[in-house]
Coordinates of C-alpha atoms in Angstrom, one line a residue:
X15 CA -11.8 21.6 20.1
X16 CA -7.9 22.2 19.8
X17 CA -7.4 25.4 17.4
X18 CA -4.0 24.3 15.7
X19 CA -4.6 23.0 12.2
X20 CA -2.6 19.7 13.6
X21 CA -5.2 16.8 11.8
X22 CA -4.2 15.8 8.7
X23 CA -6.4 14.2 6.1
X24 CA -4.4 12.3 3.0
X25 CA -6.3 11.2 0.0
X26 CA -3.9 9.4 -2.7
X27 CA -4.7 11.2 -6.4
X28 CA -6.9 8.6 -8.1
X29 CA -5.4 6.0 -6.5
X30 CA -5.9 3.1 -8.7
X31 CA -5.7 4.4 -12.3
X32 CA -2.6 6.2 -11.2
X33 CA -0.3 3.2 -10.3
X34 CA -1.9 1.9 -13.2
X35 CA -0.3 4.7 -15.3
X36 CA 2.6 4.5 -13.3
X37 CA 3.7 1.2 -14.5
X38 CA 2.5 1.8 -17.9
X39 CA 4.3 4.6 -19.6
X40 CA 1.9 4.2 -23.0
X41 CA -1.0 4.9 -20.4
X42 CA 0.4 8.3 -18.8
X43 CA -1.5 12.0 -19.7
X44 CA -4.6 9.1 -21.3
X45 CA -7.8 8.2 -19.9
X46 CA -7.4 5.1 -18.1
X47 CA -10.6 3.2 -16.3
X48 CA -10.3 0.6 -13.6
X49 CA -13.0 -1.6 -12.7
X50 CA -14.8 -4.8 -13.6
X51 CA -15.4 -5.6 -17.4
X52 CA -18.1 -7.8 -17.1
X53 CA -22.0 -7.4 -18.0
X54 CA -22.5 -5.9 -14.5
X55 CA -19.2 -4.3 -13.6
X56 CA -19.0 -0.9 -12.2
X57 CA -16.0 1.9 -12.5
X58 CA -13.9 1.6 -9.3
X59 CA -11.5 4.4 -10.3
X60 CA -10.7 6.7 -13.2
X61 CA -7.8 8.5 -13.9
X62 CA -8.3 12.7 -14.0
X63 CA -8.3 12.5 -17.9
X64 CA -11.1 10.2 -17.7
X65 CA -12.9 12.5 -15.5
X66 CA -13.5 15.3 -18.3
X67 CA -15.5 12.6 -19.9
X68 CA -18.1 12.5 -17.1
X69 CA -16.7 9.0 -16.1
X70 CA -16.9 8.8 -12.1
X71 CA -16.3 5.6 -9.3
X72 CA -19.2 3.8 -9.1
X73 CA -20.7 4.9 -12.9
X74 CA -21.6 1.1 -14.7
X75 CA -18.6 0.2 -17.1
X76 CA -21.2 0.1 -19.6
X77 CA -22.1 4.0 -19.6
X78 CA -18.4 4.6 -19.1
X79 CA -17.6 3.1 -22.5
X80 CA -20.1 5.2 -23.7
X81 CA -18.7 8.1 -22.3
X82 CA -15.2 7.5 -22.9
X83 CA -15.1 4.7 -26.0
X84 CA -11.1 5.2 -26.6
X85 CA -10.1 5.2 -22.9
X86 CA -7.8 2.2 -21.8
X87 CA -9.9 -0.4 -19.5
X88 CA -8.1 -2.3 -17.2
X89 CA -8.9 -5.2 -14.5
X90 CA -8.0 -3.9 -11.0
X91 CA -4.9 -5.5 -9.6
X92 CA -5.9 -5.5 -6.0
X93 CA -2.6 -7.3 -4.4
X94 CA -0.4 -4.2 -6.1
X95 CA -2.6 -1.4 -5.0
X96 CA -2.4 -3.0 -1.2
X97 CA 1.4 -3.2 -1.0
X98 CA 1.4 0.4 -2.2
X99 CA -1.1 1.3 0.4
X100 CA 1.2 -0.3 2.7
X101 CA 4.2 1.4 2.4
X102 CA 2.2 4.7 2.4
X103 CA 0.3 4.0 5.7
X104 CA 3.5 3.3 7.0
X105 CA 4.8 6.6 6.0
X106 CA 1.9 8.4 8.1
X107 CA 2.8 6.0 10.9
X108 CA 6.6 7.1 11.3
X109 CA 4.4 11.0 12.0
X110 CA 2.1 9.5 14.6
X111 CA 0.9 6.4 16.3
X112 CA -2.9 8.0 15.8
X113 CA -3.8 7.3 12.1
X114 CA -7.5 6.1 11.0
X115 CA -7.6 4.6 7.7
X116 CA -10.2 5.0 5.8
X117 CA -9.5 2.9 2.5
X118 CA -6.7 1.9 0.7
X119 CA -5.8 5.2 0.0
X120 CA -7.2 7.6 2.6
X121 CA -6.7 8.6 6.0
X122 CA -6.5 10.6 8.9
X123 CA -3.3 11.7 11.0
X124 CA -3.4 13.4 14.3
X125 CA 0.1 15.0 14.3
X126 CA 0.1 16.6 17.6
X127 CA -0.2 13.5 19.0
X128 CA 3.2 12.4 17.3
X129 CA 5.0 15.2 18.3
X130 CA 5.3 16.3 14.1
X131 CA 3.3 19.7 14.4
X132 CA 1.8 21.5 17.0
X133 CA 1.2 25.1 14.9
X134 CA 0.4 26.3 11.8
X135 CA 4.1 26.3 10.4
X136 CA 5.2 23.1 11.7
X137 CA 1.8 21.5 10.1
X138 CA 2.5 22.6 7.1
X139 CA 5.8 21.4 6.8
X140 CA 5.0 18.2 8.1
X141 CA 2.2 17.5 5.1
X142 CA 4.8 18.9 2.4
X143 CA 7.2 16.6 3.5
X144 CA 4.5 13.9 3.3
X145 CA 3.7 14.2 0.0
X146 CA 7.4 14.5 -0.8
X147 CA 8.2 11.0 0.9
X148 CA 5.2 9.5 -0.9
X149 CA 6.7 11.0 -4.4
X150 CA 10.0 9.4 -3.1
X151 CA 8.7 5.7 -3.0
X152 CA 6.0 5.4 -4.7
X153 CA 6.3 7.4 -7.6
X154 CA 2.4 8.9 -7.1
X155 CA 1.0 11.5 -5.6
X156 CA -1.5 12.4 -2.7
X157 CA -3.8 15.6 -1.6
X158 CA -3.2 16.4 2.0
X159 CA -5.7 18.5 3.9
X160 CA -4.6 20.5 7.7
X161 CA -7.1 21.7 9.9
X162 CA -8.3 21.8 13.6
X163 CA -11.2 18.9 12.8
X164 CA -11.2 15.9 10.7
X165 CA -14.5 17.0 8.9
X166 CA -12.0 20.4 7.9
X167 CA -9.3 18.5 7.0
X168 CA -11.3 16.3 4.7
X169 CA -12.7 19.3 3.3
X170 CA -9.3 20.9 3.0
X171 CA -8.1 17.8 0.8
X172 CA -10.5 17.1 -1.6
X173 CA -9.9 21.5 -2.2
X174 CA -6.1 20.2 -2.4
X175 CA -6.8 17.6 -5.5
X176 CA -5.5 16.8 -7.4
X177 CA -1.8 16.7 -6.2
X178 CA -1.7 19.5 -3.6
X179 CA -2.1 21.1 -0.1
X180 CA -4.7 23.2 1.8
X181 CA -4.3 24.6 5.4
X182 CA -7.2 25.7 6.8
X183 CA -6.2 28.4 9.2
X184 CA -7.9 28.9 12.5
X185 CA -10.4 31.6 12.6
X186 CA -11.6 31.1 9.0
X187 CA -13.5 27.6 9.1
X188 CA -17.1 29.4 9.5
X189 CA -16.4 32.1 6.3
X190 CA -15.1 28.7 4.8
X191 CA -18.0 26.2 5.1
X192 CA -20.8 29.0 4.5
X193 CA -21.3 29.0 1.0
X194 CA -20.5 24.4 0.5
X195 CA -23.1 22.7 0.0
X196 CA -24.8 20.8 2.8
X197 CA -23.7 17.4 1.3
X198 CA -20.3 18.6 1.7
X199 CA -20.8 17.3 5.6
X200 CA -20.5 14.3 7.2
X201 CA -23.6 12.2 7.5
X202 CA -25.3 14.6 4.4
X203 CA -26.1 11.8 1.6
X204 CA -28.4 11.7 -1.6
X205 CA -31.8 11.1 1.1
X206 CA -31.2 13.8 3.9
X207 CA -29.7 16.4 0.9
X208 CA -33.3 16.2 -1.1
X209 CA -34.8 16.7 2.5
X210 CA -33.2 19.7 3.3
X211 CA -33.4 20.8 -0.1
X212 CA -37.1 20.7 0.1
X213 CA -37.3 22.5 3.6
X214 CA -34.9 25.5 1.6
X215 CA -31.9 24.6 2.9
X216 CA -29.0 24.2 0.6
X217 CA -25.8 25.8 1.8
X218 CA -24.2 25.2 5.3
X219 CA -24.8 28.6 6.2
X220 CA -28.3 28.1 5.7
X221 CA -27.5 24.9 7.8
X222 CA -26.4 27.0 10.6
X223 CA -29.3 29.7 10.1
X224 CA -31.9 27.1 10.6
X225 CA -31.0 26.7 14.4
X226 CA -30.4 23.7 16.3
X227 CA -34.7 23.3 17.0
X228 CA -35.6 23.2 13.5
X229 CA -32.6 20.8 12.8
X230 CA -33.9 18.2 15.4
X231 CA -37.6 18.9 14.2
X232 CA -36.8 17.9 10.2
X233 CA -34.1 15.2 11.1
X234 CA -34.0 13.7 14.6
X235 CA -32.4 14.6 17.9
X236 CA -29.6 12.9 17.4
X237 CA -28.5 13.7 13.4
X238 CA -29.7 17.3 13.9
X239 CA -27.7 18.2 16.8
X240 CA -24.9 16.4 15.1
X241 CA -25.8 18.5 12.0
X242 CA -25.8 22.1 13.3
X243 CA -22.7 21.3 15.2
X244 CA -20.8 20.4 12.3
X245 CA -22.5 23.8 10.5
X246 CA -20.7 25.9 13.3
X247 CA -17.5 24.0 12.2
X248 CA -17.6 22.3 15.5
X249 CA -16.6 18.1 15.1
X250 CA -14.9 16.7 18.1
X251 CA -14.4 13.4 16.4
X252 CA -10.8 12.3 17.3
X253 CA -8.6 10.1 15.3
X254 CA -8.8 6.8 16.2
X255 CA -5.9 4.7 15.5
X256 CA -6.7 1.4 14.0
X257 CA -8.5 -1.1 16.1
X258 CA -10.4 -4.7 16.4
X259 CA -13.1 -4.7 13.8
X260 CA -16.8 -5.1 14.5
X261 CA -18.1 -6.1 11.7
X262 CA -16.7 -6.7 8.1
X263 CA -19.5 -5.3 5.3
X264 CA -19.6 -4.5 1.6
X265 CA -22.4 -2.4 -0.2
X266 CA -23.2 -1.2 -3.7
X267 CA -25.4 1.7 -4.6
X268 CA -26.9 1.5 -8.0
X269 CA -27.7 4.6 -9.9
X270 CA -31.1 3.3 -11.5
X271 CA -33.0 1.2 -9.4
X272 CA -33.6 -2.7 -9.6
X273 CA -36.3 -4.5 -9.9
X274 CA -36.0 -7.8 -10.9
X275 CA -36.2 -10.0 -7.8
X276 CA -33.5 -12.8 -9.7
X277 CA -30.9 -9.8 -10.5
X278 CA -31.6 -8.6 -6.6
X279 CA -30.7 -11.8 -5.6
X280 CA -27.8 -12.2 -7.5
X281 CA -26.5 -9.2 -6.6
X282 CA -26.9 -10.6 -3.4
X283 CA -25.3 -13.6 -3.8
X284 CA -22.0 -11.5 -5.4
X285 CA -21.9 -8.9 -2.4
X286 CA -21.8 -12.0 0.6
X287 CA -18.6 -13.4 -1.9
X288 CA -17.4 -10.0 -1.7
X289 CA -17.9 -10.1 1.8
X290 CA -16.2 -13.3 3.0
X291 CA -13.0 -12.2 0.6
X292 CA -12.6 -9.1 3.1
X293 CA -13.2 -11.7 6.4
X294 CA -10.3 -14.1 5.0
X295 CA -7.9 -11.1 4.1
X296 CA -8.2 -10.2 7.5
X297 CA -8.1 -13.7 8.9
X298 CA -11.9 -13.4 10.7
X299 CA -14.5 -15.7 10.7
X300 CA -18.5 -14.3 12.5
X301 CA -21.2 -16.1 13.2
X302 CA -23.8 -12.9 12.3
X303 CA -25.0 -12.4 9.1
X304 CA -26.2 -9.1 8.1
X305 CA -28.6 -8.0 4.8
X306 CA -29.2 -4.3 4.3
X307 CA -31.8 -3.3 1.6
X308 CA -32.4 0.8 1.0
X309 CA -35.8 0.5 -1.4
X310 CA -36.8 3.1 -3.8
X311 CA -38.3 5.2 -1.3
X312 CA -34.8 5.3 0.6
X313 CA -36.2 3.5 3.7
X314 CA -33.7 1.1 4.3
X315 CA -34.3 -2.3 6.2
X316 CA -31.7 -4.7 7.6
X317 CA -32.1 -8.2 8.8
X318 CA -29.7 -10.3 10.3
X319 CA -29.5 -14.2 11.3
X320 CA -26.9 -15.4 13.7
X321 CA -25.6 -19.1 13.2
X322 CA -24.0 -21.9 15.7
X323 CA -20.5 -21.0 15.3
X324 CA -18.4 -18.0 13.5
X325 CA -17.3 -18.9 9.7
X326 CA -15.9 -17.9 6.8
X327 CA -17.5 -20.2 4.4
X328 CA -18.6 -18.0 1.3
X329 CA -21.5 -21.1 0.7
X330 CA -23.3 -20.8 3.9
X331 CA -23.1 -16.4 4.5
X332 CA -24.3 -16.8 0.7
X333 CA -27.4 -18.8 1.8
X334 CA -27.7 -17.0 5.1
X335 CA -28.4 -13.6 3.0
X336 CA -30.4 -15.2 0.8
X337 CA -32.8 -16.2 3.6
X338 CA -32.5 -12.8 4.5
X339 CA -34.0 -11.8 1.2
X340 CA -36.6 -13.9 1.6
X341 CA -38.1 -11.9 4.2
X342 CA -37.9 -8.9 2.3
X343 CA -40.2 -7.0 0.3
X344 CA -38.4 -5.8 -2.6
X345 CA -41.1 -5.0 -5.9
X346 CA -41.1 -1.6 -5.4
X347 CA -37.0 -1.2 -6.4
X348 CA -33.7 -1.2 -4.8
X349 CA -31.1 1.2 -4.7
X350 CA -28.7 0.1 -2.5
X351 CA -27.8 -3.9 -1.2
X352 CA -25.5 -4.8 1.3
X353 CA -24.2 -7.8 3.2
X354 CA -22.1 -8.1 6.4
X355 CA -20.6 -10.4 8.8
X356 CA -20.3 -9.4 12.8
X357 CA -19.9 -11.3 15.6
X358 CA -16.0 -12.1 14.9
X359 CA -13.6 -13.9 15.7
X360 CA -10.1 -15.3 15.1
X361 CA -10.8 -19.0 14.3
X362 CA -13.7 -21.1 12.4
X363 CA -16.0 -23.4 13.4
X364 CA -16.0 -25.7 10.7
X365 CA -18.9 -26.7 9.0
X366 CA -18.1 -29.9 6.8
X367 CA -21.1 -29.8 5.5
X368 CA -21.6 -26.8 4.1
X369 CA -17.9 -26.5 3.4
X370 CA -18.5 -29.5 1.2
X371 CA -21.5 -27.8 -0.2
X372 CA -19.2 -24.7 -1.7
X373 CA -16.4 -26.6 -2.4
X374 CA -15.2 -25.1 -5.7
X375 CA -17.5 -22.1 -5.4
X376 CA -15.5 -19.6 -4.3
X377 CA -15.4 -17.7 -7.1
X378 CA -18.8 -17.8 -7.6
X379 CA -21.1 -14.5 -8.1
X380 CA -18.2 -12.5 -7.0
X381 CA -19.1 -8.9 -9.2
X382 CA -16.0 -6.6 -9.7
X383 CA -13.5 -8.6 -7.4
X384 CA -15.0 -11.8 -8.6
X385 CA -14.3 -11.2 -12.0
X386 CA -10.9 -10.5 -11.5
X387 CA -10.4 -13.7 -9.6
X388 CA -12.4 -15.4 -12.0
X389 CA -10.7 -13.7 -15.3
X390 CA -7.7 -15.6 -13.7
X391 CA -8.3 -18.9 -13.0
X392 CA -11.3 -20.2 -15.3
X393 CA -10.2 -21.7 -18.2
X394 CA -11.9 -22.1 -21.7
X395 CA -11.2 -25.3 -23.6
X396 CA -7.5 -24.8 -25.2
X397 CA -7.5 -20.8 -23.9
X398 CA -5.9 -19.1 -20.8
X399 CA -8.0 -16.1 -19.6
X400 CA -5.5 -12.9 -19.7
X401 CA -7.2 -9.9 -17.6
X402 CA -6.9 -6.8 -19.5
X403 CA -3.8 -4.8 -17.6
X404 CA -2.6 -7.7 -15.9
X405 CA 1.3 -8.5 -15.9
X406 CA 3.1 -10.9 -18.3
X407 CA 6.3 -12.4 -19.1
X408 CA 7.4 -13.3 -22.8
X409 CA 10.5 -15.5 -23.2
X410 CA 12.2 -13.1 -26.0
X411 CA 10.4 -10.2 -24.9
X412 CA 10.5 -9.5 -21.8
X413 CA 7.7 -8.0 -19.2
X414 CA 4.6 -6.4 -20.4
X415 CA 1.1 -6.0 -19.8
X416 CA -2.5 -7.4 -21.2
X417 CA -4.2 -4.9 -23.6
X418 CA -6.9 -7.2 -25.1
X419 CA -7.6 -10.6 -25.4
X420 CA -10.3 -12.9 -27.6
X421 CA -11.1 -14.6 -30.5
X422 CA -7.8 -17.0 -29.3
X423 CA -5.5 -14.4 -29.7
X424 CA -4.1 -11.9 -26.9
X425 CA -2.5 -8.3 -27.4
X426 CA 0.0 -7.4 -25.2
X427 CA 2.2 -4.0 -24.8
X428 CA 6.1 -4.9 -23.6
X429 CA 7.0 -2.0 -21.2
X430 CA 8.2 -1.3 -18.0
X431 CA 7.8 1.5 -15.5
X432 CA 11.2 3.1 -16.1
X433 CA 11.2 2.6 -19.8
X434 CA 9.8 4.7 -23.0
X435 CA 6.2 3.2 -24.4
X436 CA 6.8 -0.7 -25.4
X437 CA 5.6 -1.5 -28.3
X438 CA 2.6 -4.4 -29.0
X439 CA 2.7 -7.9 -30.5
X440 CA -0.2 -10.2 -30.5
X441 CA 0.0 -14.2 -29.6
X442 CA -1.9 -17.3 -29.9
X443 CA -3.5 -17.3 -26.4
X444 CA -1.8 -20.6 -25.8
X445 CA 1.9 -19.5 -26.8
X446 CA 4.2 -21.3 -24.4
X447 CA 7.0 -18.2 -24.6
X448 CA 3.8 -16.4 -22.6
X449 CA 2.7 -16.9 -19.0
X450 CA 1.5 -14.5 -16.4
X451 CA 3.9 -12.6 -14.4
X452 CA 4.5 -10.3 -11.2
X453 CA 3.9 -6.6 -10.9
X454 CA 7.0 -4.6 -11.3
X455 CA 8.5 -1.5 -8.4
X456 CA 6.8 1.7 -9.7
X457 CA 10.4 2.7 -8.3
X458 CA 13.5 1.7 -9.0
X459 CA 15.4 0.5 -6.2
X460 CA 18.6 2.9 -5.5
X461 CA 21.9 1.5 -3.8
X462 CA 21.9 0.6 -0.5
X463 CA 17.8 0.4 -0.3
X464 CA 16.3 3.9 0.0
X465 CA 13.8 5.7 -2.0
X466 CA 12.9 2.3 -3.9
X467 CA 13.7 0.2 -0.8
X468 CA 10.2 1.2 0.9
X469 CA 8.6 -0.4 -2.4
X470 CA 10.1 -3.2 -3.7
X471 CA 7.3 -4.5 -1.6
X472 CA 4.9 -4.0 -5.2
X473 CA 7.1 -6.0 -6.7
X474 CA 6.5 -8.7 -4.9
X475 CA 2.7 -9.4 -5.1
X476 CA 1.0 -11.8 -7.6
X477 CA -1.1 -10.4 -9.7
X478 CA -3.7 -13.5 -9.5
X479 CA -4.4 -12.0 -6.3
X480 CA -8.1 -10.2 -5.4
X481 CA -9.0 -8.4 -2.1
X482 CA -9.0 -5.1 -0.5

């Protein structure tokens, strides 16, 4: 394992909600929640102000307005948080041509490997500078871990948030990790945390107490020498730079379990949507369809059925998992759902028939993406649907953005990035001086294209559309 602190983990600072302030001075220092608004949507990010509420990713929207009743509740605007994602993954490509995204907003950097730092000094200027570029174009800011591992540096960054920068330095990573928790490792979630937790084993110095025999005996061969490694601050994981996808998956977790076979398989039905979105934004089409069901008892089961020919049609991976569900035993509860396509490729085999099966369904079922595509183009009899935090354009007054809509009316704020708070007026949904409009550059473009240059990218993208 190298000992120079040269991997570098970046994690943008609530990534969502803060473009979301970022375009909406009335929004910035408030509590600002992104996710879908629908019966069954879930939080997909909170701003930091949020966060003292006990609002968290993942939290139903419905506990969240509990929580947090005066907070400002937006519909995700997936097409402007992936051109900002662009332009910073871009940034940590001009460092090295080794960087493993994780998300939209998080990833690894090898630096060594770029030739941007190869000590403990050069590292650190490298992630300063890093942070500073990503200020420079985007407007927002990120949390950059350094360390000798990627397990370190992810470590290192979430101990950065928000807004900052830890260095783990060689020699320390053991007096670092004893007292975490064991769920701060890799491969530690909710089911192998309670079981270590009931064999008396809560820290990762315990971890590392245990020894590598009674590691293997509570959790398997290979998890428990993967587990006491990872206690002795050992990972050789490298960074692997982007490559050809295997498989394209969604999940959900749900925080109280669910028993209802119909709502199981609607959920169902919403994640394989979910699921053929993310094929089609990458231009993929598989022929394997995947189910994976964790019960109550956290056993988890998957089942898979592989078709004629690779597609991307959202009718017939839709019925494929529901076959899959068929199969499946499901009355004692489910915690987590998940569907997947593998077997990929880079064309279709069209099926006409089911193709004209789903014709018009896309939209269908679709849960927190879904409702954002759907929010957009259904239409109510003599009403336009206006997502709350979407973009708009009024003839007299300019650009602004959706607070509220109902009852035939819709509230909207006109402001702009770089101006003061706008102030609100409220129109007939159907006012023909209204019509949706593009995202705005979170920064202004300077003369002769740099600072703003790298964004006007955000600009650019319609807010109608949904993907990650």
């Amino acid at each position: 394992m190298r000992s120079a602190p040269t991997i570098l983990h970046l994690d943008m600072d609530a990534f969502f909600a803060s473009v979301e302030q970022a375009s909406k001075p009335s929004l910035r220092g408030k509590a600002v929640i992104v996710g879908g608004l629908g019966p069954r949507g879930v939080v997909a990010t909170c701003s930091y102000e949020a966060r003292v509420f006990g609002v968290h990713s993942a939290m139903p929207m419905a506990q969240a307005r509990r929580l947090a009743p005066h907070a400002a509740y937006l519909v995700p605007r997936f097409a402007l948080y992936r051109s900002i994602s662009e332009q910073v993954m871009a940034l940590l490509r001009a460092l090295s041509p080794l960087v493993e995204p994780l998300s939209l907003d998080e990833a690894f950097v090898d630096l060594e490997a770029g030739g941007a730092a190869w000590d403990e000094r050069s590292a650190r200027l490298a992630g300063t500078k890093l942070r500073a570029d990503i200020r420079a174009v985007t407007g927002l800011t990120g949390s950059v871990g350094l360390a000798a591992s990627k397990m370190l540096a992810k470590i290192a960054s979430e101990q950065a948030k928000p807004d900052g920068l830890v260095l783990i330095e060689p020699g320390t990573e053991r007096a670092l990790l004893g007292p975490l928790s064991v769920r701060t490792l890799p491969g530690v979630g909710p089911a192998t945390g309670d079981h270590l937790r009931r064999a008396g084993i809560h820290t990762v110095e315990e971890l590392a107490e245990a020894g590598e025999d009674e590691l293997v005996r509570l959790l398997g061969k290979a998890h428990g020498h993967a587990l006491y490694a990872m206690a002795l601050a050992r990972d050789e994981r490298p960074v692997v730079a982007e490559r050809e996808a295997k498989s394209v998956s969604v999940e959900d977790t749900y925080d109280v379990d669910i028993h209802d076979r119909v709502r199981v398989g609607m959920e169902v039905r919403r994640l394989a949507d979910r699921c053929v979105r993310r094929l089609r934004g990458a231009g993929l089409s598989g022929r394997t369809i995947v189910l994976k069901v964790r019960r109550y008892d956290f056993s988890t089961l998957t089942r898979s059925e592989t078709l004629r020919g690779p597609t991307d049609d959202p009718a017939v991976v839709r019925e494929a998992a529901a076959r899959l569900l068929d199969s499946v035993d499901t009355t004692g509860g489910v915690r987590l759902l998940g569907v997947g396509v593998s077997g990929l490729a880079d064309y279709t085999q069209e099926d006409l028939f089911a193709q004209a099966a789903g014709e018009g369904e896309d939209t269908a079922g679709g849960g927190e993406e879904a409702e954002v595509e759907a929010a957009e183009v259904e239409s109510a009899p003599a009403e336009r649907r206006w997502p709350a935090g979407h973009d708009v354009r009024h003839a007299e007054y300019g650009h602004g953005w959706v607070q509220g809509s109902g009852l035939g009316r819709v509230t909207v704020r006109f402001e702009t990035p770089d101006s003061a708070p706008g102030r609100v007026r409220t129109f007939r949904v159907d006012d023909p001086d209204l019509e949706p409009a593009e995202p705005l550059p979170l920064v202004a473009r300077r003369p002769g294209g740099s600072g703003g240059e790298g964004h006007s990218g955000a600009g650019a993208c319609g807010s109608g559309a949904v993907g990650r």
